[in-house]
Amino acid sequence: MPVIEKSKEKPQRKSVDKSINQTSYDSSTHSEVEKIKVESNYLRGTITPSLKQQITGAVADDDLMLIKFHGIYQQDDRDIRNERRKQKLEPLYSFMIRARVPGGVATSEQYIQMADLAINYSSGSLRLTTRQAYQWHGVFKRNLKTTIAGINQSMLDTIAACGDVNRNVMSNPLPETSRIHTEIYEWSKKISEHLLPKTRAYHEIWLDGKKVESTQEPIYGETYLPRKFKTAIAIPPYNDVDVYANDLGLIAIVEQEQLIGFNVLVGGGMGSSHGDNSTYPRVASLIGFCRLGQVLAVAENVVKVQRDFGNREVRKLARLKYTIDRLGIDKFKNKLFAYQGFELSAAKLFEFEHNADRYGWMQDENGLWHLTLYIHSGRIIDSEDKKLFSGLLEIAKVHGGEFRISPNQNMIISNIQPQIKPKVEALLQKYQISFGETETPARLNSLACVAFPTCSLAMAEAERYLPSFITKLEVLLDKYDLKEQPINVRMTGCPNGCARPFLGEIGLVGKGPGKYNLYLGASHTGNRLNKLYRENINEESILQALEPIIKDYSEKRKLNESFGDFVIRYQTIKAVSNGLDFHS
Ligand code: SRM
Ligand code: SF4
């Protein structure tokens, strides 16, 4: 069934209400982070002296927040944290760097440069993220500037890859219909550029750029946004970007093979805190349709409404989803229309099939080849049985096309000329890299966040645990003749939701070491949240809880009924159509 929500309003111009800018800092109510931002001189803070300070591997406390805007997180190796504490050593600090890669697209040349930086300055691996970005883990403070400069030399950057600004703009990575895909990719770049912070701090600090005294931030102002902001563009029928999990989601509308505009979704997000029902995941609300010429204005003004009405007192309630639920969707729309000076028209019909990736070889309408490789949790690393890091680097040297990251942490070797295809195939064989043809759909559809040892917020394992959990799940699925059934499993080490676990047909969210909350009932298309089924249970109990449901699914499902839809129809769990019902 097509998903549709019609807007009742007719498009008409409105004037902007000039009295609605509430960005100024209020020390009596605003959070400490707001103070750091406002006093940072547009994200400069004391980062430069912090980098020079040799007595510690860390940066100054206030700079911890500011370096995120430059695409950098300070971390420490949690596997050895206690040991170092016992030895009275400071934690082994290092930094995670995240590149901004709109649409996840990099040329082969850029890929080679990024792999070289991984070899020279980080842990020797690259991490593909759930938002189509590259991450380097384990970069020491002394190597930060060189690594950032290297990323910039490859014509990529790390600006706004994190922080209270618009992050990497995602778009559908597989260029099946290459012309439409190219257009969408261009939009993801344009939106990303349009919403970049304008401060020159990044260039001054990391690239030794000339100091500029006055900085203007016409979109963000000096306090930037109350919280992170995320944008994605989906091209139906594929929702591989998980468009409903974004603050701003755009759904490409193609009529008679022409891209005519976008349906607009607002207020998606995954993050929540265990035991705090004021926080919840939310799927974004569909508020209308905009033409191509309007999309930058829509993106800018959704950001501006959030800038002015988002919660600056309590950070955990600061995302756009809470702003919208606090204001009410109609009031939010009215404000948006007033800011942008026009209304959206009624949303157009669209339909999604699923939110997973399509693996293997695909030839586009221009005769170019694209290969989607399954990469476990996006970790590009050499292991005993698979030389993934070395193999991809060698492929990049012969291929001359592109590497595209999928929002499901996989890699697409893209735009391969027909005459190069045999060379790529030979290298895949040489380095024992399969594209997933030997894996079950359950494994291919699974996602795990980074969690231990680098993530400071992890409560349980995810990336390191998922493979063995899936092996056990596969045994269960096999027992009930479901081994070929695509069920998407999403696991995270905490409820922040980095692998979008609340959109998993089976969601596992870390509660403590070896313990997870089990969630069931999300749709296979990414437009319905799951719900808590069992709390704080270990592997044995998870499998025990799942077995009777899997058995029923095997025996009683309708033709083509997904696991997520079955557990709702079979009343194993209540459907959650609205984030506010997540805990009820
Ligand atoms: Fe995330 C924080 C990793 C996608 C929601 N996320 C973190 C940090 C930086 C931990 C921290 O703040 O110290 C993690 C670093 C771990 C590490 O060692 O690399 C981290 N998030 C990731 C990545 C790498 C997970 C992955 O396995 O790929 C993803 C990087 C995406 C990117 O390229 O930008 C990643 N994070 C997400 C997503 C998925 C998405 O955006 O589609 C979400 C849920 C969507 C959303 O934002 O609501 C997500 N991350 C969070 C949150 C909760 C935000 C909230 O609204 O409550 C945090 C914690 C925070 O911001 O305070 C967080
Ligand atoms: Fe870390 Fe939690 Fe995100 Fe996993 S979900 S990467 S544990 S913040």
XYZ file of C-alpha atoms and ligand atoms in Angstrom:
655
model
C 0.000 0.000 0.000
C 1.351 3.443 -0.819
C 2.126 5.483 2.292
C 0.524 8.873 2.043
C -0.594 11.724 4.168
C -2.219 14.573 2.333
C -1.663 18.187 3.231
C -4.946 20.115 3.340
C -3.429 23.541 2.809
C -3.097 25.159 -0.618
C 0.343 26.598 -1.501
C 0.456 30.361 -1.032
C 3.122 32.929 -0.177
C 3.471 34.214 3.372
C 5.700 36.898 4.753
C 8.440 36.028 7.226
C 7.798 36.934 10.849
C 10.954 38.873 11.769
C 10.270 38.585 15.484
C 11.029 34.896 15.731
C 14.732 34.710 16.286
C 15.424 33.338 19.734
C 19.014 32.213 19.270
C 20.686 34.435 21.822
C 22.349 32.809 24.818
C 20.603 32.910 28.190
C 23.022 32.047 30.989
C 20.239 31.570 33.539
C 18.570 28.688 31.729
C 20.781 27.386 28.948
C 22.987 24.315 29.301
C 26.754 24.418 29.825
C 27.289 23.342 26.220
C 25.494 26.475 25.021
C 27.940 28.550 27.049
C 30.909 26.739 25.509
C 29.567 27.383 22.021
C 28.845 31.047 22.589
C 32.243 31.674 24.165
C 34.135 29.704 21.516
C 34.526 32.544 19.016
C 32.772 30.516 16.354
C 34.190 27.092 17.213
C 37.805 28.127 17.826
C 37.893 27.745 21.603
C 41.362 26.785 22.801
C 41.800 23.969 20.304
C 45.120 25.275 18.919
C 46.837 25.504 22.341
C 45.225 22.183 23.324
C 46.900 20.497 20.367
C 50.281 21.907 21.395
C 49.983 20.746 25.011
C 52.290 17.721 25.171
C 51.789 16.724 28.796
C 48.537 14.920 27.996
C 47.135 12.957 25.069
C 43.794 14.719 25.582
C 42.443 18.170 24.705
C 41.045 20.683 27.230
C 37.571 19.875 28.565
C 35.743 22.693 26.774
C 37.441 21.765 23.486
C 36.001 18.231 23.690
C 32.696 19.655 22.568
C 34.154 22.009 19.972
C 36.331 19.473 18.143
C 33.155 17.553 17.280
C 32.117 20.401 14.987
C 35.419 19.751 13.188
C 34.610 16.043 12.786
C 36.698 14.738 15.700
C 35.892 12.821 18.911
C 38.275 12.208 21.759
C 38.142 8.565 22.873
C 40.149 6.106 24.905
C 40.654 2.374 24.605
C 38.064 0.982 27.030
C 39.540 -2.520 26.905
C 42.570 -1.253 28.814
C 41.020 1.621 30.772
C 40.956 -0.210 34.130
C 44.441 -1.578 33.686
C 45.819 1.898 33.023
C 43.900 3.294 35.993
C 45.526 0.664 38.199
C 48.905 1.680 36.847
C 48.041 5.322 37.584
C 48.337 6.193 33.910
C 45.939 8.524 32.155
C 43.568 6.665 29.771
C 45.096 5.852 26.386
C 43.585 8.828 24.602
C 43.255 8.874 20.871
C 40.835 10.468 18.434
C 38.208 9.268 16.024
C 37.990 11.352 12.864
C 34.906 11.297 10.674
C 34.931 12.587 7.103
C 32.012 14.410 5.536
C 31.122 12.422 2.423
C 27.760 13.539 0.992
C 25.985 10.532 -0.518
C 28.958 8.393 0.585
C 30.727 8.909 -2.753
C 34.527 9.040 -3.094
C 36.702 8.553 -6.151
C 39.197 5.680 -6.268
C 41.974 8.220 -5.842
C 40.342 9.609 -2.712
C 39.845 6.087 -1.393
C 43.563 5.366 -1.833
C 44.446 8.555 0.057
C 42.074 7.652 2.895
C 43.471 4.130 3.136
C 47.011 5.576 3.223
C 46.024 7.848 6.117
C 44.610 4.800 7.922
C 47.897 2.952 7.477
C 50.061 5.883 8.541
C 48.117 7.562 11.325
C 45.260 5.429 12.667
C 44.583 1.852 13.710
C 45.178 0.633 10.146
C 41.516 0.113 9.344
C 38.708 2.233 7.948
C 35.198 2.196 9.385
C 32.182 2.791 7.140
C 29.388 4.352 9.134
C 25.620 4.074 9.126
C 25.571 7.587 7.627
C 27.828 6.896 4.649
C 30.971 8.369 6.158
C 34.520 7.141 6.731
C 35.939 6.986 10.229
C 39.531 6.646 11.361
C 39.945 5.346 14.913
C 43.014 5.571 17.127
C 44.608 8.777 15.787
C 46.925 10.248 18.414
C 46.830 13.966 19.170
C 50.240 14.523 17.613
C 48.911 13.160 14.288
C 45.566 14.940 14.232
C 46.563 17.948 12.136
C 48.475 15.878 9.593
C 45.574 13.466 9.197
C 43.008 16.241 8.790
C 45.274 18.008 6.301
C 45.613 14.699 4.395
C 41.843 14.304 4.217
C 41.566 17.844 2.861
C 44.301 17.207 0.296
C 42.088 14.442 -1.066
C 39.385 17.104 -1.542
C 37.239 15.717 1.243
C 36.879 17.322 4.652
C 35.598 16.661 8.148
C 33.680 19.913 8.641
C 30.397 19.378 10.456
C 30.753 15.591 10.364
C 29.697 15.853 14.030
C 28.514 18.688 16.328
C 25.323 20.729 16.663
C 24.937 21.358 12.943
C 23.626 19.552 9.888
C 25.683 16.350 9.443
C 26.635 14.281 6.413
C 23.722 14.346 3.960
C 22.820 10.813 2.934
C 21.440 9.664 -0.376
C 20.686 6.376 -2.070
C 24.088 4.949 -3.036
C 23.349 2.428 -5.786
C 23.090 4.230 -9.133
C 20.624 1.868 -10.727
C 18.977 4.629 -12.692
C 22.163 6.589 -13.075
C 20.701 9.882 -14.312
C 18.229 10.254 -11.439
C 20.842 9.042 -9.007
C 23.346 11.623 -10.252
C 20.767 14.366 -9.783
C 19.967 13.182 -6.259
C 23.642 12.928 -5.408
C 24.098 16.529 -6.598
C 21.249 17.572 -4.292
C 22.858 15.823 -1.341
C 26.058 17.791 -2.034
C 24.175 21.073 -2.508
C 22.211 20.663 0.729
C 25.347 19.666 2.595
C 27.260 22.714 1.293
C 24.330 25.048 1.876
C 24.043 24.030 5.522
C 27.764 24.010 6.318
C 28.890 26.366 9.081
C 30.616 29.391 7.570
C 33.210 29.964 10.300
C 36.832 29.884 9.127
C 37.872 28.218 12.401
C 38.382 24.852 10.682
C 40.767 26.295 8.103
C 42.667 28.308 10.686
C 43.126 25.449 13.146
C 43.678 22.456 10.914
C 44.927 23.871 7.631
C 46.918 26.854 8.927
C 44.597 29.162 7.035
C 44.778 32.944 7.400
C 43.099 34.241 10.559
C 39.804 35.977 9.862
C 38.553 38.312 12.575
C 34.856 38.586 11.924
C 32.771 35.531 11.196
C 29.164 35.449 10.211
C 26.993 32.382 10.650
C 23.917 33.462 8.698
C 22.107 30.161 9.160
C 23.254 29.020 12.575
C 24.148 32.139 14.559
C 26.775 32.003 17.306
C 25.031 29.273 19.330
C 24.616 26.956 16.336
C 21.820 24.372 16.768
C 20.559 23.063 20.101
C 21.632 19.575 18.979
C 22.829 17.536 15.992
C 20.718 17.624 12.814
C 20.538 14.929 10.142
C 19.321 14.915 6.554
C 18.794 12.082 4.072
C 17.316 11.679 0.595
C 15.618 8.428 -0.421
C 14.746 7.313 -3.925
C 11.699 5.003 -3.795
C 11.222 2.079 -3.876
C 14.414 1.814 -1.810
C 14.637 3.226 1.676
C 18.227 2.160 2.257
C 18.972 5.566 3.813
C 16.327 4.976 6.499
C 14.813 8.324 5.644
C 12.358 8.222 8.581
C 15.220 8.278 11.095
C 16.315 11.775 10.051
C 15.519 15.257 11.316
C 14.880 16.162 7.686
C 14.010 13.413 5.244
C 13.453 13.993 1.552
C 11.764 11.456 -0.675
C 12.583 11.927 -4.354
C 9.504 12.136 -6.554
C 10.093 11.059 -10.136
C 7.366 11.532 -12.749
C 7.794 10.469 -16.366
C 11.446 9.775 -15.642
C 12.009 13.352 -14.403
C 12.845 14.323 -10.857
C 10.176 16.890 -10.011
C 10.784 17.486 -6.304
C 10.676 15.936 -2.865
C 8.200 14.854 -0.244
C 9.338 16.383 3.029
C 9.599 14.477 6.326
C 10.582 16.099 9.621
C 11.404 15.013 13.131
C 12.883 11.517 12.864
C 15.462 10.264 15.330
C 16.518 7.180 17.256
C 18.277 8.297 20.425
C 16.748 7.649 23.846
C 17.917 6.910 27.380
C 17.092 3.733 29.295
C 14.563 4.413 32.046
C 13.716 7.938 30.902
C 10.356 7.937 29.147
C 10.640 11.590 28.213
C 13.128 10.409 25.571
C 12.056 8.176 22.695
C 12.796 7.267 19.098
C 10.492 8.779 16.506
C 9.808 8.201 12.824
C 9.653 11.444 10.873
C 6.297 13.030 9.953
C 5.355 13.650 6.331
C 4.440 17.318 5.941
C 4.100 17.873 2.203
C 5.880 18.218 -1.116
C 8.334 20.823 -2.396
C 9.564 21.532 -5.902
C 13.265 21.303 -6.768
C 13.706 25.064 -6.644
C 12.326 25.151 -3.096
C 14.338 22.400 -1.454
C 17.287 24.497 -0.239
C 14.881 26.984 1.326
C 12.983 24.145 3.007
C 16.197 22.600 4.384
C 17.503 25.968 5.594
C 14.260 26.920 7.283
C 13.648 23.584 8.992
C 17.105 24.136 10.466
C 16.238 27.711 11.433
C 12.968 26.776 13.146
C 14.862 24.147 15.123
C 17.591 26.713 15.869
C 15.039 29.097 17.335
C 12.594 26.724 19.028
C 14.729 23.725 19.975
C 15.359 23.090 23.668
C 18.647 24.683 24.776
C 18.180 23.839 28.432
C 18.048 20.043 28.388
C 20.258 18.510 25.710
C 18.626 15.129 25.777
C 15.347 16.793 24.773
C 16.881 19.078 22.189
C 16.474 17.181 18.915
C 13.940 18.397 16.359
C 11.637 15.433 17.150
C 11.008 16.851 20.630
C 10.584 20.392 19.302
C 7.892 19.114 16.947
C 6.070 17.074 19.592
C 6.221 20.001 21.992
C 4.896 22.516 19.467
C 2.528 20.111 17.679
C 3.001 19.309 14.010
C 0.548 21.962 12.767
C 2.215 24.753 14.713
C 5.607 23.539 13.513
C 4.387 23.610 9.905
C 2.982 27.105 10.328
C 6.288 28.339 11.669
C 8.192 26.641 8.859
C 5.917 28.113 6.206
C 6.260 31.556 7.773
C 10.061 31.274 7.862
C 10.417 30.036 4.304
C 7.714 32.297 2.882
C 5.724 29.579 1.093
C 3.646 26.553 1.964
C 4.332 23.005 0.928
C 1.855 21.339 -1.366
C 0.211 17.959 -0.730
C 2.611 15.031 -0.476
C 2.867 12.862 -3.584
C 2.325 9.108 -3.717
C 5.331 6.876 -3.129
C 6.043 3.358 -2.013
C 9.029 1.745 -0.314
C 9.912 -1.939 -0.663
C 12.605 -2.273 1.993
C 15.431 -0.510 3.794
C 18.204 -3.023 3.111
C 20.992 -3.195 0.522
C 21.041 -5.157 -2.729
C 24.227 -7.175 -2.995
C 26.282 -8.361 -5.918
C 26.787 -7.079 -9.460
C 24.447 -4.649 -11.173
C 24.795 -2.965 -14.570
C 23.333 0.508 -15.013
C 21.639 2.090 -18.028
C 25.034 3.344 -19.294
C 26.590 -0.120 -19.230
C 28.772 0.570 -16.170
C 29.028 -2.058 -13.452
C 28.478 -1.655 -9.696
C 29.315 -4.236 -7.064
C 27.788 -4.079 -3.586
C 29.990 -5.896 -1.076
C 28.785 -7.007 2.328
C 31.161 -5.564 4.938
C 30.582 -6.748 8.482
C 29.672 -3.620 10.485
C 31.501 -1.499 7.941
C 34.940 -2.458 9.263
C 37.512 -2.486 6.460
C 40.346 -4.484 7.930
C 42.556 -7.418 7.008
C 41.794 -10.620 8.876
C 43.187 -14.167 8.656
C 40.611 -15.338 6.124
C 39.803 -12.123 4.289
C 42.215 -9.404 3.201
C 39.535 -6.754 2.842
C 41.680 -3.684 3.492
C 44.481 -4.763 1.154
C 42.078 -6.083 -1.476
C 39.991 -2.900 -1.703
C 43.151 -0.811 -1.900
C 44.436 -2.883 -4.819
C 41.044 -2.644 -6.530
C 41.121 1.144 -6.103
C 44.455 1.206 -7.934
C 43.098 -0.502 -11.076
C 39.522 0.658 -11.072
C 39.461 4.410 -11.667
C 35.776 4.739 -10.783
C 34.124 5.385 -7.436
C 33.631 3.857 -4.015
C 30.228 4.468 -2.480
C 29.340 3.734 1.116
C 25.859 2.428 1.757
C 23.894 3.605 4.817
C 23.949 -0.045 5.899
C 27.746 0.135 6.303
C 28.479 -1.704 3.047
C 30.729 -0.736 0.153
C 29.742 -0.332 -3.468
C 32.579 -0.415 -5.976
C 30.945 1.800 -8.516
C 31.171 2.872 -12.169
C 33.368 -0.047 -13.222
C 34.092 -0.027 -16.954
C 33.173 -3.378 -18.588
C 36.833 -3.976 -19.575
C 37.960 -3.445 -15.934
C 35.378 -5.859 -14.466
C 37.509 -9.018 -14.969
C 40.437 -7.335 -13.185
C 38.214 -6.453 -10.230
C 36.887 -10.018 -10.157
C 40.412 -11.431 -10.168
C 41.431 -9.199 -7.261
C 38.336 -10.155 -5.266
C 39.330 -13.771 -5.713
C 42.969 -13.139 -4.864
C 42.054 -11.400 -1.590
C 39.238 -13.860 -0.743
C 36.579 -11.162 -0.767
C 33.051 -12.390 -1.452
C 30.202 -9.980 -1.908
C 28.018 -11.861 0.535
C 26.781 -14.653 -1.722
C 27.608 -17.233 0.947
C 25.922 -15.321 3.776
C 22.316 -15.728 4.940
C 19.814 -12.882 4.444
C 19.693 -12.487 8.246
C 23.413 -11.684 8.295
C 23.257 -9.515 5.190
C 20.411 -7.520 6.740
C 22.083 -7.054 10.109
C 23.640 -3.873 11.454
C 25.714 -3.175 14.551
C 27.162 0.048 15.862
C 30.810 0.420 16.914
C 30.338 0.156 20.724
C 33.397 -1.272 22.566
C 36.277 -0.596 22.685
C 36.202 2.949 21.285
C 32.726 4.303 22.021
C 32.656 6.106 25.333
C 28.899 5.563 25.692
C 28.747 1.792 25.093
C 27.064 -0.320 27.785
C 27.376 -3.631 25.911
C 29.167 -5.058 22.884
C 27.698 -4.628 19.397
C 30.097 -4.829 16.404
C 32.277 -7.461 18.102
C 29.292 -9.538 19.275
C 26.886 -9.387 16.323
C 28.589 -12.098 14.184
C 28.333 -14.795 16.859
C 24.769 -13.781 17.742
C 23.737 -14.061 14.089
C 25.328 -17.528 13.886
C 23.063 -18.635 16.739
C 20.028 -16.957 15.222
C 20.786 -18.712 11.926
C 20.538 -22.068 13.713
C 17.069 -21.126 14.956
C 15.963 -19.855 11.568
C 17.263 -23.012 9.914
C 15.357 -25.175 12.400
C 12.120 -23.550 11.230
C 12.956 -23.415 7.493
C 13.490 -19.668 7.555
C 17.162 -19.487 6.635
C 16.415 -17.683 3.393
C 14.018 -15.197 5.019
C 15.332 -11.606 5.157
C 14.729 -10.437 8.737
C 16.584 -7.325 9.699
C 18.443 -7.444 13.003
C 19.931 -4.292 14.479
C 22.155 -4.220 17.519
C 23.615 -1.320 19.468
C 25.685 -1.048 22.603
C 23.355 1.589 24.104
C 20.024 3.300 23.372
C 21.551 6.190 21.428
C 20.615 4.166 18.390
C 23.596 4.508 16.045
C 22.663 1.392 14.040
C 19.015 2.525 14.048
C 17.972 -0.417 16.267
C 14.425 0.872 16.800
C 13.807 0.279 13.101
C 15.000 -3.329 13.351
C 12.461 -6.143 12.970
C 14.559 -7.573 15.779
C 16.263 -4.819 17.778
C 18.839 -5.482 20.482
C 19.922 -2.546 22.589
C 22.706 -2.853 25.167
C 21.746 -2.461 28.822
C 24.925 -3.731 30.503
C 27.718 -6.196 29.788
C 26.126 -9.184 27.970
C 22.587 -7.845 28.553
C 20.212 -6.366 26.009
C 16.679 -5.105 25.658
C 14.843 -7.001 22.933
C 12.564 -4.979 20.652
C 10.167 -6.381 18.034
C 7.755 -5.137 15.423
C 9.417 -2.584 13.149
C 8.367 -2.674 9.529
C 10.573 -4.035 6.775
C 10.415 -0.670 5.014
C 11.689 1.484 7.863
C 8.505 3.482 8.538
C 7.357 1.890 11.824
C 9.228 1.642 15.121
C 9.589 -1.535 17.117
C 8.636 -1.890 20.795
C 10.199 -3.324 23.938
C 9.429 -7.059 24.232
C 11.882 -8.246 26.920
C 14.164 -6.175 29.128
C 17.766 -6.690 30.211
C 18.247 -10.295 29.079
C 21.290 -12.336 28.097
C 21.894 -14.284 24.909
C 20.257 -17.479 26.142
C 17.082 -15.632 27.141
C 17.035 -13.674 23.889
C 17.123 -16.884 21.865
C 14.549 -18.487 24.162
C 12.256 -15.500 23.753
C 12.653 -15.529 19.980
C 12.207 -19.252 19.334
C 8.415 -19.579 19.778
C 7.873 -16.401 17.744
C 10.095 -17.665 14.947
C 8.237 -20.996 15.025
C 4.863 -19.237 14.754
C 6.200 -17.045 11.982
C 7.324 -20.112 10.073
C 3.953 -21.833 10.429
C 1.444 -19.009 10.353
C 2.822 -16.203 8.221
C 0.977 -15.010 5.137
C 2.615 -15.040 1.735
C 5.390 -12.402 1.651
C 4.552 -11.227 5.162
C 7.636 -9.763 6.823
C 8.651 -10.770 10.352
C 7.951 -7.254 11.628
C 4.434 -7.231 10.184
C 3.731 -10.761 11.419
C 4.448 -9.991 15.085
C 2.034 -7.070 14.864
C -0.738 -9.044 13.122
C -0.207 -11.969 15.470
C -0.407 -9.538 18.434
C 2.968 -10.544 19.847
C 3.570 -6.821 20.254
C 1.625 -3.566 19.715
C 2.377 -1.461 16.629
C 4.057 1.871 17.350
C 3.034 4.428 14.790
C 4.134 7.441 16.804
C 7.227 7.994 18.952
C 5.046 9.221 21.825
C 3.539 5.692 22.023
C 6.931 3.976 22.188
C 6.809 3.478 25.953
C 3.048 3.066 26.424
Fe 26.011 7.807 16.712
C 27.053 9.277 19.551
C 28.949 6.306 16.375
C 25.162 7.026 13.558
C 22.724 8.546 17.400
N 27.719 7.840 17.774
C 27.976 8.545 18.906
C 29.452 8.466 19.313
C 30.152 9.607 18.656
C 29.724 8.369 20.812
C 30.032 9.654 21.536
O 29.271 10.631 21.467
O 31.054 9.662 22.222
C 29.793 7.125 18.640
C 31.260 6.934 18.273
C 31.630 5.477 18.282
C 32.905 5.194 17.622
O 33.853 4.762 18.332
O 33.025 5.332 16.417
C 28.791 7.090 17.523
N 26.942 6.973 15.218
C 28.129 6.318 15.292
C 28.415 5.540 14.022
C 29.891 5.478 13.671
C 27.822 4.137 14.201
C 28.197 3.114 13.178
O 28.346 1.979 13.610
O 28.271 3.396 11.979
C 27.543 6.329 13.051
C 28.233 7.512 12.444
C 27.345 8.216 11.479
C 27.985 9.336 10.719
O 28.733 9.036 9.789
O 27.689 10.491 11.011
C 26.451 6.829 13.977
N 24.278 7.873 15.649
C 24.123 7.372 14.393
C 22.738 7.219 14.084
C 22.168 6.628 12.813
C 21.752 7.684 11.821
O 22.020 8.860 12.004
O 21.126 7.305 10.825
C 22.039 7.644 15.205
C 20.504 7.587 15.396
C 19.792 8.639 14.659
C 19.666 9.869 15.486
O 20.580 10.677 15.471
O 18.682 10.010 16.201
C 23.018 8.058 16.178
N 25.058 8.810 18.219
C 23.710 8.942 18.354
C 23.422 9.569 19.616
C 22.009 9.910 20.154
C 21.522 11.193 19.630
C 20.210 11.602 20.278
O 19.434 12.284 19.660
O 19.952 11.261 21.431
C 24.668 9.782 20.251
C 24.913 10.416 21.631
C 24.839 11.889 21.599
O 24.728 12.548 20.559
O 24.871 12.436 22.696
C 25.667 9.285 19.356
Fe 28.195 4.033 21.003
Fe 25.694 3.736 21.759
Fe 26.257 4.723 19.371
Fe 26.691 2.207 19.824
S 24.682 3.200 19.885
S 28.116 3.615 18.847
S 27.289 2.208 21.929
S 26.704 5.703 21.269
